[in-house]
Amino acid sequence: MVESKKQWKAWLYLAPALVLLAIFTVWPIFNTVRMAFLENYSGLKAAGGETFAFGIGNFKKVLEYKKFVNCLKTTALLCVATVPISTLLALLISVALNSIKPLQRLLQTIFFLPYVTNSIAIGMVFAAMFNIVGSFHGTQNEIIATAGIVNNVIEFFGGTAVNWINSGSSYAANITVMIIYIVWNALPFKILILLGGLQSINKQYYDAAKVDGSTRSRILWRITVPLLSPMLAYVIITGFIGGFKEYTSIVGIFGATMGPPDDGGRLNTMVGFIYDALSTNSQGRASAAALILFGIILVVTLINLAVSKKNTHY
Amino acid sequence: MKVVLENLTKVFPNRTKGGEDVVAVNDFSFEIPDGKLVGLLGPSGCGKSTTLYMICGLQKPSGGKIFFGEDDVTDLPPEHRGVGLVFQNYALYPHMTVKQNILYPLQNLKGEDKLSKEEMLKRTVEVAKLVQIDNLLDRKPSELSGGQQQRVAIARALVKMPRVLLLDEPLSNLDARLRLQTREEIRRIQQETGITTIFVTHDQEEAMSISDMIVVMKLGVVQQIGKPQNVYDDPANLFVAKFLGTPPINVFEGEVRGGMLFIGEDPVMAVRNVPDQKVSVGIRPEGFILDERGPLHCHINGVEVMGRDVSIVATNEASLNPVVRSIISAENKVDTSSGTVRYSIKPHKLFLFHHETEERIPFEV
């Protein structure tokens, strides 16, 4: 323990970090809460000397807003669909990666590449893959042969082309593209964490399982997954938190319209809604939405923690 | 089930270019009789664990064959050999309770061997009773002491009723008191089940105390096989003599001249039928007799009283060990005033070894 006389020194060393934290983290949090509870708060009007009454009107407005409910639905849908898929895929890939010896390092690097690549850039590549390129004839829903890389592949295998993201595309098609993109984008981080977890599992458990006559799938589900459960819980919880904050991925593919050109805003998410509110100078409503999002993430995380506490071992 | 090893060899290829391959086990042939407890004994790196893992099937031999009874199991995977293995650090699955750990091998059984749930539980409880952990079935391994974990590991290895039980350094993770207790326990379990058991240890005391037979190994080569007492009383070479016994055997440089063994200038003992030559002389600590007119003299460093016995620590110019340690009964009065002590030697506690090959030289008293 530091002697109390010397404690001022400790505070001195901590000061730069504390000051920055206070300005850029603590104050904004307080300010968000303050703005959320001031009726119709607007930064512009506040600068003009207007005062605002205290109340919960912002929350009411946000919840009554049809767009907000829509954003909530899209966000929740993306979360629920992508987190299990990406976690399962990451688990299988990392187990496979862990069991091969040659080229392991190289493959590890390849799988990690998306993590260090800008997600907007990746989004644009995905958009290009799903986009309809070349000549686009006929009525809106009619798709002609030169319809993007993905559609070409589908047609090569005898399927029919789908209008993924262009005007006239369906909500289901849009969401499918988003799920594929988000899963792909989420894999590297999860693989990294799970692979690290796998490599720290004592190899002797596998020898023991072998002597005990386990099949490979039994080893995976009865030994590997339980021993990996702390890591799995971590990637699932961070996956859900990240999922509720989904925004850039949609911008990456659909641009700032947050939807196909003929139906902008269709794929808007919670964070998107907050940005929109900010851009119309409705800081009060944005703050209220942010607090609602915070509440949802908190509840989901608490549920996650409760479930994982029951199912993780150690 | 007897276990037969035929010219068993394991070579680990060297990874660095031009380096030599490592021969972990070299041409090991041995038949382990049914129902016996056999200790593989040797310093680290002598190939004893590799031998065990080859018998288990986790490692493939580079050459030679392994038989369980009449069955050639050399190419069988571990799960089809009918072996139970207890790992050095037990490798209990940390996320399962004791009961689940013991059940696990049974749940893996397939086809004809598949058991009903009741049967599995019954066998689990039976084996838990055998190793006396039936009151701990619902605990997790982390809630058990080292000795209890050891018992769970043995139970898990036994529950499948293996033909051969293998133990890798079973006592090395236990404290001294528990070690004594557990080794009795292993002996008891082995005798109650009658399963042929092979265990690996670097601790000679452990091996000597419970084994029916011991195999002493050095650098992948078997040095001697036999009953513990026989190996102790009749070591094949200097390595075996040095490896067995605590405190270790005292080794001297000596010379045989005209049928008399000299250590330094002391004519220690008449040895007949040994040609004149330089020799290494091994004398067990208990082979010294305090004798004022004895032929071997040493300079006393100190006397350690250990209750029942007295250990005299002395030096001798010809000794190859830093000190000469003798153990005599505490009833003897040790006179340290003169600074020297004289011994006569019990002939059957003295061994002669070739001073280069270190092989045993037989002699007649």
XYZ file of C-alpha atoms in Angstrom:
679
model
C 0.000 0.000 0.000
C 1.083 3.518 -0.705
C 1.565 5.665 2.376
C -1.078 8.323 2.615
C 1.553 11.066 2.472
C 2.686 9.862 -0.899
C -0.794 9.467 -2.299
C -0.831 12.915 -3.891
C 1.971 11.655 -6.122
C -0.174 8.797 -7.337
C -2.998 11.227 -8.117
C -0.547 13.456 -9.960
C 0.507 10.611 -12.216
C -3.119 9.657 -12.799
C -4.171 13.248 -13.521
C -3.637 13.387 -17.312
C -5.711 10.293 -17.879
C -8.355 11.362 -15.377
C -8.721 14.804 -16.948
C -9.152 13.335 -20.424
C -11.616 10.766 -19.112
C -13.588 13.455 -17.326
C -13.839 15.653 -20.407
C -14.487 13.020 -23.050
C -16.268 10.238 -21.157
C -17.720 11.252 -17.824
C -19.088 14.660 -18.813
C -20.690 13.441 -22.071
C -22.449 10.682 -20.129
C -23.857 13.157 -17.640
C -24.718 15.555 -20.424
C -26.536 12.852 -22.354
C -28.672 12.048 -19.354
C -29.327 15.756 -18.779
C -30.342 16.419 -22.385
C -32.557 13.346 -22.494
C -34.662 14.654 -19.648
C -35.049 18.208 -21.004
C -38.183 18.523 -23.115
C -37.410 19.064 -26.792
C -33.818 19.946 -26.033
C -31.909 21.316 -29.000
C -28.316 22.484 -28.957
C -29.068 25.275 -31.378
C -31.941 26.657 -29.314
C -29.920 26.242 -26.131
C -27.210 28.397 -27.675
C -29.909 30.973 -28.430
C -30.649 31.242 -24.699
C -33.802 29.123 -24.648
C -34.482 27.089 -21.525
C -36.162 23.698 -21.424
C -38.540 22.113 -18.978
C -37.646 18.914 -17.203
C -39.618 15.847 -18.290
C -39.759 12.539 -20.091
C -41.241 13.864 -23.302
C -38.191 12.927 -25.358
C -38.570 9.257 -24.428
C -42.271 9.309 -25.206
C -41.638 10.856 -28.593
C -38.921 8.418 -29.489
C -41.033 5.409 -28.562
C -44.055 6.752 -30.453
C -41.957 7.276 -33.522
C -42.719 4.567 -36.074
C -39.227 4.840 -37.527
C -37.710 4.092 -34.137
C -39.667 0.876 -33.728
C -38.552 -0.073 -37.221
C -34.917 0.612 -36.319
C -35.275 -1.457 -33.179
C -36.702 -4.365 -35.184
C -33.919 -4.306 -37.753
C -31.243 -4.050 -35.099
C -32.657 -6.877 -33.029
C -33.114 -9.047 -36.108
C -29.509 -8.530 -37.189
C -28.278 -9.290 -33.654
C -30.260 -12.449 -33.165
C -29.371 -13.756 -36.608
C -25.682 -12.925 -36.756
C -24.347 -13.642 -33.269
C -25.186 -17.391 -33.194
C -24.103 -17.930 -36.797
C -20.814 -16.103 -36.443
C -20.044 -17.715 -33.085
C -20.692 -21.208 -34.388
C -18.694 -20.593 -37.565
C -15.850 -19.051 -35.597
C -15.843 -22.052 -33.263
C -15.658 -24.540 -36.122
C -13.026 -22.559 -37.999
C -10.844 -22.081 -34.935
C -11.092 -25.764 -33.994
C -10.105 -26.672 -37.550
C -7.299 -24.110 -37.553
C -6.025 -25.405 -34.236
C -5.879 -28.977 -35.452
C -3.822 -28.383 -38.581
C -0.097 -27.924 -38.331
C 1.176 -26.855 -41.776
C 0.399 -23.277 -42.854
C -1.357 -22.578 -39.549
C 0.355 -19.218 -39.162
C -0.456 -18.180 -42.728
C -4.109 -19.199 -42.430
C -4.367 -17.465 -39.076
C -3.146 -14.272 -40.720
C -5.566 -14.636 -43.622
C -8.493 -15.134 -41.268
C -7.429 -12.108 -39.288
C -7.117 -9.787 -42.297
C -10.734 -8.543 -42.305
C -10.202 -7.282 -38.777
C -7.554 -4.813 -39.835
C -9.441 -3.714 -42.924
C -11.751 -0.699 -42.884
C -15.329 -1.887 -42.624
C -16.608 0.792 -45.014
C -14.118 -0.460 -47.592
C -15.223 -4.040 -47.020
C -18.834 -2.893 -47.286
C -18.167 -1.340 -50.643
C -16.582 -4.556 -51.889
C -19.616 -6.492 -50.684
C -21.904 -3.966 -52.330
C -20.018 -4.464 -55.558
C -20.390 -8.223 -55.251
C -24.134 -8.072 -54.683
C -24.766 -5.137 -56.944
C -26.239 -5.420 -60.367
C -23.476 -4.409 -62.679
C -23.507 -4.046 -66.393
C -26.625 -3.287 -68.342
C -29.867 -3.307 -66.441
C -32.826 -3.783 -68.680
C -36.517 -4.335 -68.296
C -38.769 -3.385 -65.486
C -37.467 -2.826 -61.988
C -37.726 -6.372 -60.730
C -36.471 -8.015 -63.858
C -32.847 -8.998 -63.746
C -30.758 -9.631 -66.802
C -27.753 -11.925 -67.123
C -24.971 -9.564 -66.133
C -26.213 -9.186 -62.622
C -23.251 -8.981 -60.268
C -20.704 -11.541 -59.073
C -22.937 -13.264 -56.556
C -25.821 -13.554 -58.990
C -23.485 -14.887 -61.651
C -22.346 -17.604 -59.275
C -25.952 -18.433 -58.376
C -26.883 -18.647 -62.020
C -23.825 -20.765 -62.771
C -25.194 -23.354 -60.346
C -28.600 -23.156 -61.960
C -30.333 -20.775 -59.544
C -32.220 -17.666 -60.388
C -30.704 -14.278 -59.822
C -31.916 -12.217 -56.899
C -32.226 -8.481 -56.624
C -30.111 -8.118 -53.520
C -29.662 -4.439 -52.837
C -30.847 -2.424 -55.775
C -34.099 -0.571 -56.201
C -37.029 -2.926 -55.879
C -35.135 -5.438 -53.734
C -37.023 -7.091 -50.922
C -36.396 -6.514 -47.190
C -35.507 -10.206 -46.826
C -32.871 -9.936 -49.544
C -31.418 -6.812 -47.914
C -31.261 -8.484 -44.516
C -29.665 -11.600 -46.009
C -26.880 -9.502 -47.489
C -26.418 -7.713 -44.173
C -26.262 -10.993 -42.256
C -23.641 -12.422 -44.601
C -21.603 -9.248 -44.388
C -21.841 -8.851 -40.598
C -21.039 -12.523 -39.962
C -18.045 -12.337 -42.249
C -16.907 -9.144 -40.618
C -17.337 -10.506 -37.100
C -15.435 -13.742 -37.674
C -11.808 -12.631 -37.329
C -12.124 -11.243 -33.818
C -14.047 -14.281 -32.630
C -11.627 -16.695 -34.266
C -8.727 -14.862 -32.665
C -10.234 -15.107 -29.185
C -11.372 -18.708 -29.554
C -8.092 -19.846 -31.074
C -6.245 -18.293 -28.161
C -8.584 -20.130 -25.812
C -8.099 -23.410 -27.647
C -4.350 -23.128 -27.530
C -4.439 -22.667 -23.786
C -6.385 -25.899 -23.221
C -4.132 -28.568 -21.778
C -3.448 -31.161 -24.491
C -3.650 -33.869 -21.872
C -7.445 -33.600 -21.762
C -7.465 -34.700 -25.379
C -5.132 -37.592 -24.675
C -7.380 -38.588 -21.795
C -10.454 -38.338 -24.030
C -8.727 -40.475 -26.633
C -7.945 -43.186 -24.095
C -11.541 -42.911 -22.907
C -12.647 -43.643 -26.454
C -14.359 -40.383 -27.408
C -15.378 -39.697 -30.957
C -14.318 -36.415 -32.510
C -17.724 -34.792 -32.228
C -18.035 -35.892 -28.594
C -14.640 -34.401 -27.857
C -15.790 -31.146 -29.463
C -19.069 -30.878 -27.568
C -18.187 -32.527 -24.265
C -14.583 -31.372 -23.813
C -13.645 -28.498 -26.095
C -16.782 -26.394 -25.876
C -17.100 -26.556 -22.076
C -13.417 -25.796 -21.622
C -13.810 -22.944 -24.067
C -16.979 -21.657 -22.439
C -15.439 -18.560 -20.812
C -14.157 -17.439 -24.228
C -17.451 -18.343 -25.879
C -19.342 -16.296 -23.319
C -17.024 -13.391 -23.987
C -17.465 -13.434 -27.763
C -21.234 -13.868 -27.470
C -21.613 -10.958 -25.065
C -19.354 -8.639 -27.042
C -21.106 -9.878 -30.184
C -24.490 -8.789 -28.877
C -23.141 -5.447 -27.696
C -21.527 -4.853 -31.068
C -24.674 -6.023 -32.843
C -26.860 -3.473 -31.093
C -24.451 -0.776 -32.178
C -24.581 -1.881 -35.830
C -24.396 1.095 -38.172
C -21.237 1.337 -40.279
C -21.834 -2.013 -41.944
C -25.132 -0.784 -43.352
C -23.598 2.482 -44.449
C -20.848 0.425 -46.079
C -23.255 -1.450 -48.283
C -26.235 0.828 -48.731
C -24.636 4.191 -48.174
C -26.081 6.929 -45.985
C -29.580 6.208 -47.320
C -29.644 3.158 -45.041
C -31.628 1.110 -47.529
C -32.095 0.477 -51.223
C -32.386 3.686 -53.298
C -36.183 3.443 -53.607
C -36.747 2.812 -49.903
C -34.148 4.723 -47.905
C -34.078 4.247 -44.160
C -35.567 0.785 -44.434
C -32.513 -0.785 -42.834
C -31.875 2.002 -40.371
C -30.621 0.871 -36.970
C -30.702 2.317 -33.467
C -27.388 4.083 -33.873
C -28.554 5.326 -37.250
C -31.666 6.758 -35.638
C -29.513 8.573 -33.085
C -27.355 10.069 -35.819
C -30.436 11.178 -37.730
C -31.810 12.880 -34.638
C -28.509 14.648 -34.114
C -28.411 15.825 -37.699
C -31.800 17.506 -37.248
C -30.507 19.201 -34.103
C -32.758 17.187 -31.816
C -30.137 16.380 -29.209
C -32.817 15.689 -26.626
C -34.408 12.972 -28.701
C -30.992 11.563 -29.681
C -29.987 11.397 -26.038
C -33.214 9.679 -25.085
C -32.723 7.116 -27.867
C -29.128 6.589 -26.746
C -30.295 5.918 -23.195
C -32.924 3.486 -24.436
C -30.248 1.690 -26.467
C -28.039 1.651 -23.385
C -30.865 0.127 -21.367
C -31.475 -2.568 -23.978
C -27.779 -3.466 -24.157
C -27.604 -3.546 -20.376
C -30.569 -5.885 -20.076
C -29.346 -8.171 -22.858
C -25.864 -8.289 -21.326
C -27.269 -9.092 -17.904
C -29.314 -11.912 -19.402
C -26.221 -13.113 -21.238
C -24.178 -13.034 -18.061
C -26.821 -14.907 -16.121
C -27.047 -17.582 -18.797
C -23.307 -17.888 -19.180
C -22.779 -18.096 -15.449
C -24.923 -21.182 -15.484
C -23.122 -22.704 -18.425
C -19.518 -21.708 -18.086
C -17.280 -23.763 -15.916
C -14.516 -22.689 -13.566
C -3.700 -60.191 -19.021
C 0.012 -60.489 -19.660
C 1.714 -57.762 -21.612
C 4.531 -58.628 -23.978
C 6.883 -56.080 -25.448
C 8.956 -57.307 -28.370
C 11.967 -55.291 -29.466
C 10.007 -52.128 -28.800
C 11.797 -49.070 -30.192
C 10.881 -45.421 -30.418
C 12.914 -42.926 -32.373
C 12.053 -39.230 -32.357
C 13.410 -37.646 -35.525
C 15.516 -34.571 -34.949
C 13.899 -31.419 -36.269
C 17.050 -29.408 -36.742
C 18.884 -30.178 -39.934
C 21.784 -32.558 -39.556
C 20.981 -33.224 -35.908
C 20.873 -36.746 -34.651
C 17.631 -38.597 -34.054
C 16.751 -39.256 -30.456
C 16.307 -42.895 -29.551
C 13.890 -42.710 -26.644
C 13.398 -46.437 -26.262
C 15.862 -48.917 -27.685
C 14.969 -52.534 -28.393
C 12.918 -53.169 -25.257
C 11.764 -56.761 -24.834
C 9.914 -57.844 -21.732
C 7.037 -59.987 -20.672
C 4.895 -58.643 -17.861
C 3.117 -61.556 -16.192
C -0.636 -61.426 -15.683
C -1.877 -59.549 -12.657
C 1.461 -58.085 -11.616
C 2.401 -54.564 -10.653
C 5.449 -53.465 -12.594
C 7.412 -50.266 -12.076
C 9.327 -48.638 -14.907
C 12.097 -46.796 -13.168
C 14.753 -44.407 -14.349
C 15.939 -40.824 -14.379
C 14.089 -38.314 -16.546
C 14.698 -38.825 -20.235
C 15.277 -42.549 -19.905
C 12.282 -43.476 -22.053
C 10.039 -44.839 -19.338
C 7.097 -42.523 -20.103
C 7.523 -43.089 -23.829
C 7.305 -46.827 -23.178
C 4.124 -46.288 -21.176
C 2.557 -44.142 -23.902
C 3.415 -46.752 -26.502
C 1.729 -49.448 -24.422
C -1.227 -47.104 -24.081
C -1.352 -46.347 -27.787
C -0.956 -42.590 -27.626
C 2.436 -42.957 -29.272
C 3.278 -45.214 -32.173
C 6.382 -47.360 -31.832
C 9.053 -46.956 -34.510
C 9.717 -50.676 -34.327
C 8.769 -53.768 -32.418
C 5.478 -55.179 -31.262
C 3.168 -55.012 -28.267
C 0.927 -57.897 -27.257
C -1.837 -57.995 -24.685
C -2.163 -61.717 -24.013
C -2.110 -63.194 -27.499
C -3.508 -60.096 -29.243
C -1.152 -57.922 -31.224
C -2.249 -54.406 -30.269
C 0.673 -52.555 -31.865
C -1.510 -50.829 -34.457
C -4.679 -50.475 -32.399
C -5.771 -46.996 -31.262
C -5.907 -46.515 -27.474
C -9.691 -46.866 -27.207
C -9.591 -50.356 -28.711
C -6.775 -51.636 -26.548
C -8.676 -51.788 -23.310
C -6.232 -49.706 -21.342
C -6.812 -47.300 -18.503
C -4.334 -44.475 -18.138
C -3.794 -42.237 -15.131
C -1.955 -39.096 -16.126
C 0.760 -37.487 -14.080
C -1.413 -34.454 -13.348
C -4.582 -36.576 -13.552
C -6.167 -34.656 -16.485
C -9.581 -34.754 -14.831
C -12.082 -32.798 -16.893
C -12.446 -29.634 -14.816
C -15.993 -28.865 -15.972
C -17.416 -32.217 -14.959
C -18.220 -33.496 -11.505
C -16.439 -36.536 -10.151
C -19.404 -38.647 -11.176
C -19.430 -37.259 -14.720
C -15.688 -37.760 -14.987
C -15.992 -41.423 -14.079
C -19.093 -41.896 -16.250
C -17.479 -40.337 -19.286
C -15.532 -43.393 -20.541
C -18.677 -45.521 -20.142
C -20.802 -43.075 -22.106
C -18.341 -43.417 -24.974
C -18.968 -47.124 -25.340
C -20.747 -47.992 -28.564
C -22.565 -50.865 -30.190
C -22.598 -54.116 -28.225
C -20.682 -52.650 -25.310
C -23.236 -49.930 -24.768
C -24.571 -49.930 -21.226
C -27.889 -48.881 -19.809
C -27.960 -45.771 -17.656
C -28.522 -47.795 -14.498
C -25.648 -50.108 -15.335
C -23.332 -47.138 -15.904
C -24.298 -45.569 -12.602
C -23.917 -48.866 -10.801
C -20.407 -49.342 -12.139
C -19.488 -45.768 -11.337
C -20.568 -46.178 -7.741
C -18.792 -49.526 -7.478
C -15.507 -48.171 -8.700
C -15.897 -45.048 -6.573
C -16.313 -47.275 -3.548
C -13.244 -49.238 -4.519
C -11.085 -46.112 -4.468
C -13.068 -44.717 -1.516
C -14.420 -41.545 -3.071
C -18.109 -42.493 -3.125
C -18.861 -39.551 -0.836
C -17.341 -37.039 -3.285
C -19.286 -37.881 -6.433
C -20.952 -34.488 -6.839
C -17.852 -32.358 -6.373
C -15.839 -30.715 -9.088
C -12.161 -31.707 -9.398
C -11.106 -28.233 -8.237
C -12.824 -28.910 -4.913
C -10.732 -31.997 -4.232
C -7.321 -32.456 -2.659
C -4.463 -33.870 -4.685
C -4.902 -37.322 -3.217
C -8.624 -37.323 -3.922
C -8.049 -36.196 -7.497
C -5.599 -39.050 -7.866
C -8.267 -41.508 -6.745
C -10.801 -40.064 -9.171
C -8.262 -40.434 -11.956
C -7.716 -44.062 -11.007
C -11.481 -44.626 -10.823
C -11.917 -43.127 -14.285
C -9.195 -45.410 -15.616
C -10.683 -48.487 -13.937
C -14.367 -48.015 -14.686
C -14.077 -49.446 -18.195
C -12.512 -52.557 -16.641
C -9.333 -52.254 -18.650
C -7.110 -55.188 -19.432
C -4.094 -53.148 -18.440
C -3.843 -50.182 -16.071
C -1.135 -47.630 -16.742
C -0.011 -44.992 -14.269
C 2.290 -42.139 -15.244
C 4.250 -40.861 -12.234
C 1.226 -41.506 -10.008
C 2.671 -40.047 -6.842
C 4.805 -37.166 -8.047
C 2.156 -34.512 -7.388
C 1.477 -35.549 -3.817
C 3.175 -34.454 -0.630
C 5.403 -36.864 1.246
C 2.843 -38.158 3.737
C 0.125 -38.607 1.160
C 2.593 -40.327 -1.090
C 3.166 -43.107 1.416
C -0.553 -43.526 1.916
C -1.415 -43.428 -1.777
C 1.180 -45.957 -2.773
C -0.308 -48.445 -0.325
C -3.662 -47.568 -1.818
C -2.477 -48.241 -5.354
C -1.111 -51.568 -4.197
C -4.404 -52.445 -2.533
C -6.505 -51.476 -5.549
C -4.210 -53.390 -7.856
C -4.422 -56.504 -5.728
C -8.186 -56.256 -5.308
C -8.803 -55.900 -9.031
C -5.970 -58.132 -10.188
C -5.426 -55.924 -13.226
C -1.973 -56.014 -14.741
C -0.564 -52.623 -13.837
C 2.411 -50.754 -15.169
C 3.558 -47.538 -13.608
C 6.309 -45.093 -14.317
C 8.370 -43.366 -11.689
C 11.710 -41.737 -11.166
C 11.502 -42.389 -7.442
C 13.229 -45.659 -6.642
C 11.695 -45.879 -3.188
C 8.213 -45.672 -4.679
C 9.014 -48.364 -7.231
C 10.722 -50.666 -4.761
C 7.990 -50.410 -2.166
C 4.992 -51.552 -4.188
C 6.191 -53.279 -7.353
C 6.254 -56.977 -7.991
C 8.916 -56.266 -10.562
C 10.931 -53.256 -11.533
C 12.513 -52.335 -14.826
C 15.443 -49.957 -14.529
C 16.042 -47.887 -17.654
C 18.728 -45.470 -18.750
C 18.775 -43.471 -21.985
C 16.232 -45.739 -23.638
C 18.054 -48.941 -22.761
C 16.817 -51.424 -20.184
C 19.498 -51.938 -17.542
C 17.954 -54.586 -15.349
C 14.650 -56.305 -14.726
C 13.760 -58.152 -11.590
C 12.131 -58.235 -8.192
C 12.934 -55.029 -6.332
C 14.951 -56.696 -3.590
C 16.904 -58.797 -6.072
C 17.787 -55.776 -8.165
C 18.872 -53.924 -5.042
C 20.953 -56.810 -3.731
C 22.367 -57.794 -7.065
C 22.699 -54.767 -9.355
C 23.823 -55.501 -12.896
C 25.954 -52.406 -13.194
C 27.075 -49.273 -11.436
C 24.137 -47.227 -12.773
C 21.569 -49.560 -11.257
C 23.515 -49.722 -8.003
C 23.649 -45.930 -7.822
C 20.019 -45.452 -8.806
C 18.526 -47.747 -6.187
C 18.756 -47.021 -2.500
C 18.488 -44.000 -0.226
C 20.888 -42.748 0.887
C 22.646 -43.738 -2.342
C 25.429 -46.230 -2.531
C 28.964 -45.017 -1.735
C 31.322 -45.394 -4.674
C 35.101 -45.565 -4.324
C 38.008 -45.906 -6.683
C 39.707 -49.139 -5.838
C 42.162 -51.678 -7.071
C 42.376 -55.432 -6.904
C 45.933 -56.699 -6.310
C 46.613 -60.342 -5.703
C 43.110 -61.209 -4.627
C 42.859 -58.274 -2.206
C 40.685 -55.222 -2.747
C 42.344 -51.926 -1.874
C 40.539 -48.628 -1.359
C 43.295 -46.055 -1.241
C 45.944 -47.959 0.713
C 43.435 -49.770 2.928
C 43.196 -53.490 2.221
C 39.452 -53.709 2.575
C 38.552 -57.257 1.768
C 39.835 -60.425 0.138
C 38.130 -60.976 -3.215
C 38.881 -64.257 -4.882
C 38.800 -65.020 -8.592
C 39.157 -61.384 -9.670
C 42.139 -60.583 -11.879
C 44.282 -57.594 -10.878
C 42.710 -54.388 -12.178
C 41.353 -50.978 -11.285
C 37.738 -51.187 -10.157
C 34.858 -49.038 -8.952
C 33.726 -50.191 -5.545
C 30.149 -49.690 -4.389
C 29.322 -50.075 -0.718
C 25.754 -49.671 0.521
C 25.426 -47.291 3.486
C 24.178 -50.154 5.621
C 27.218 -52.238 4.664
C 29.591 -50.528 7.095
C 30.332 -51.939 10.546
C 31.987 -49.717 13.138
C 35.172 -51.563 14.000
C 38.201 -50.053 15.750
C 40.442 -52.499 13.967
C 38.518 -52.382 10.680
C 40.484 -51.953 7.470
C 38.747 -48.906 5.939
C 39.368 -45.550 7.512
C 37.484 -42.294 6.849
C 37.582 -38.785 8.267
C 34.471 -37.909 10.190
C 32.590 -34.783 9.156
C 29.649 -35.236 11.391
C 27.046 -37.546 12.787
C 23.370 -37.245 11.920
C 21.017 -38.834 14.398
C 17.791 -40.005 12.814
C 16.155 -41.751 15.744
C 16.384 -45.403 14.885
C 19.638 -45.008 13.002
C 22.745 -42.919 13.063
C 24.220 -41.689 9.844
C 27.945 -41.010 9.857
C 29.063 -38.498 7.264
C 32.726 -38.890 6.480
C 35.226 -38.361 3.708
C 37.732 -40.599 2.046
C 40.304 -39.633 -0.597
C 39.285 -42.518 -2.832
C 35.570 -41.784 -2.647
C 33.892 -40.730 -5.883
C 31.029 -39.159 -3.929
C 31.673 -35.954 -1.993
C 30.971 -37.764 1.274
C 30.884 -41.319 2.500
C 27.636 -41.940 4.267
C 27.152 -44.949 6.462
C 24.083 -45.954 8.397
C 24.533 -47.804 11.640
C 22.215 -48.662 14.454
C 21.724 -45.870 16.979
C 22.816 -48.241 19.722
C 26.415 -47.817 18.630
C 28.384 -45.126 20.356
C 30.258 -43.085 17.814
C 33.561 -41.685 19.052
C 34.285 -38.581 16.984
C 37.171 -37.322 19.130
C 39.945 -38.807 17.028
C 38.520 -37.393 13.787
C 38.763 -40.727 12.006
C 36.479 -43.700 11.967
C 37.321 -47.248 10.985
C 34.957 -49.667 9.356
C 34.868 -53.247 8.358
C 32.555 -54.098 5.459
C 29.711 -56.590 5.098
C 30.770 -58.572 2.016
C 27.288 -58.873 0.476
C 26.830 -55.090 0.631
C 29.950 -54.482 -1.442
C 29.939 -54.645 -5.231
C 32.784 -54.411 -7.715
C 32.288 -52.776 -11.094
C 34.572 -52.536 -14.101
C 36.007 -49.072 -13.873
C 35.274 -48.245 -17.519
C 32.306 -50.334 -18.649
C 30.773 -50.077 -15.169
C 29.577 -53.674 -15.508
C 29.447 -55.770 -12.372
C 32.480 -57.942 -11.602
C 31.512 -61.054 -9.647
C 33.785 -62.172 -6.847
C 33.922 -64.812 -4.170
C 34.608 -63.969 -0.572
